[in-house]
């Protein structure tokens, strides 16, 4: 009886293996092509307003982005500095196309200790708006920013 059960499991396992060999792996969504312009090494500048009505704080950044997981995600590492900042801000994010909900989603984390989850919306071919939610000091927070892509 034991030999018969083992033999049956071997036949089922082998059948699954053959079927898996014939399966075609999924391919990244064509939507991911929109992110290919973000692949590379970049420098950026901008301002942040940490509190409504507060002063604008200028910053500079250096980013390195590459496609990962065979084109299913964009991996980005960014280093931000500014004269009025207490120290450098280091961030890492992963952006992907959510085919179930037909939207770009992102998860990011940084050396300030928070992890954020968000959506990216393309306003036009060169402008992305990202909204990210996270927790800061036990309170829910939402950040919103705009990224404009220049070809120079």
PDB file of C-alpha atoms in Angstrom, residues 88-139:
ATOM      1  CA  UNK A  88      21.226  63.469   4.096  1.00  0.00           C
ATOM      2  CA  UNK A  89      18.014  61.661   3.265  1.00  0.00           C
ATOM      3  CA  UNK A  90      18.462  58.243   1.650  1.00  0.00           C
ATOM      4  CA  UNK A  91      15.478  56.580  -0.006  1.00  0.00           C
ATOM      5  CA  UNK A  92      14.757  53.422  -1.906  1.00  0.00           C
ATOM      6  CA  UNK A  93      11.584  52.695  -3.863  1.00  0.00           C
ATOM      7  CA  UNK A  94      10.016  50.058  -6.037  1.00  0.00           C
ATOM      8  CA  UNK A  95       7.406  50.970  -8.648  1.00  0.00           C
ATOM      9  CA  UNK A  96       5.278  48.471 -10.573  1.00  0.00           C
ATOM     10  CA  UNK A  97       2.164  48.247 -12.740  1.00  0.00           C
ATOM     11  CA  UNK A  98      -0.802  46.803 -10.816  1.00  0.00           C
ATOM     12  CA  UNK A  99      -2.589  44.940 -13.610  1.00  0.00           C
ATOM     13  CA  UNK A 100      -5.540  43.997 -11.365  1.00  0.00           C
ATOM     14  CA  UNK A 101      -6.416  47.654 -10.698  1.00  0.00           C
ATOM     15  CA  UNK A 102      -4.738  49.142 -13.803  1.00  0.00           C
ATOM     16  CA  UNK A 103      -2.520  51.644 -11.990  1.00  0.00           C
ATOM     17  CA  UNK A 104       1.091  52.270 -11.056  1.00  0.00           C
ATOM     18  CA  UNK A 105       1.876  51.548  -7.402  1.00  0.00           C
ATOM     19  CA  UNK A 106       4.989  52.309  -5.399  1.00  0.00           C
ATOM     20  CA  UNK A 107       6.509  51.370  -2.084  1.00  0.00           C
ATOM     21  CA  UNK A 108       9.281  53.463  -0.651  1.00  0.00           C
ATOM     22  CA  UNK A 109      11.407  53.582   2.466  1.00  0.00           C
ATOM     23  CA  UNK A 110      14.112  55.810   3.778  1.00  0.00           C
ATOM     24  CA  UNK A 111      16.609  56.412   6.525  1.00  0.00           C
ATOM     25  CA  UNK A 112      14.137  58.592   8.427  1.00  0.00           C
ATOM     26  CA  UNK A 113      12.357  55.388   9.428  1.00  0.00           C
ATOM     27  CA  UNK A 114       9.111  55.452   7.515  1.00  0.00           C
ATOM     28  CA  UNK A 115       7.692  53.191   4.824  1.00  0.00           C
ATOM     29  CA  UNK A 116       5.172  54.587   2.359  1.00  0.00           C
ATOM     30  CA  UNK A 117       2.754  53.100  -0.130  1.00  0.00           C
ATOM     31  CA  UNK A 118       1.299  55.042  -2.997  1.00  0.00           C
ATOM     32  CA  UNK A 119      -0.064  55.465  -6.480  1.00  0.00           C
ATOM     33  CA  UNK A 120       1.458  57.242  -9.448  1.00  0.00           C
ATOM     34  CA  UNK A 121      -0.702  59.054 -11.992  1.00  0.00           C
ATOM     35  CA  UNK A 122       0.588  60.315 -15.329  1.00  0.00           C
ATOM     36  CA  UNK A 123      -0.782  63.809 -15.999  1.00  0.00           C
ATOM     37  CA  UNK A 124       0.852  63.907 -19.418  1.00  0.00           C
ATOM     38  CA  UNK A 125       3.773  62.184 -21.171  1.00  0.00           C
ATOM     39  CA  UNK A 126       6.323  64.074 -19.028  1.00  0.00           C
ATOM     40  CA  UNK A 127       4.587  64.620 -15.694  1.00  0.00           C
ATOM     41  CA  UNK A 128       3.870  62.172 -12.884  1.00  0.00           C
ATOM     42  CA  UNK A 129       1.953  62.915  -9.688  1.00  0.00           C
ATOM     43  CA  UNK A 130       2.574  60.546  -6.789  1.00  0.00           C
ATOM     44  CA  UNK A 131       0.524  60.297  -3.612  1.00  0.00           C
ATOM     45  CA  UNK A 132       1.962  58.266  -0.754  1.00  0.00           C
ATOM     46  CA  UNK A 133       0.513  57.361   2.625  1.00  0.00           C
ATOM     47  CA  UNK A 134       2.610  56.501   5.670  1.00  0.00           C
ATOM     48  CA  UNK A 135       2.703  56.895   9.452  1.00  0.00           C
ATOM     49  CA  UNK A 136       4.693  59.574  11.296  1.00  0.00           C
ATOM     50  CA  UNK A 137       4.738  59.690  15.102  1.00  0.00           C
ATOM     51  CA  UNK A 138       1.705  57.393  15.187  1.00  0.00           C
ATOM     52  CA  UNK A 139      -0.354  59.582  12.835  1.00  0.00           C
TER      53      UNK A 139
END
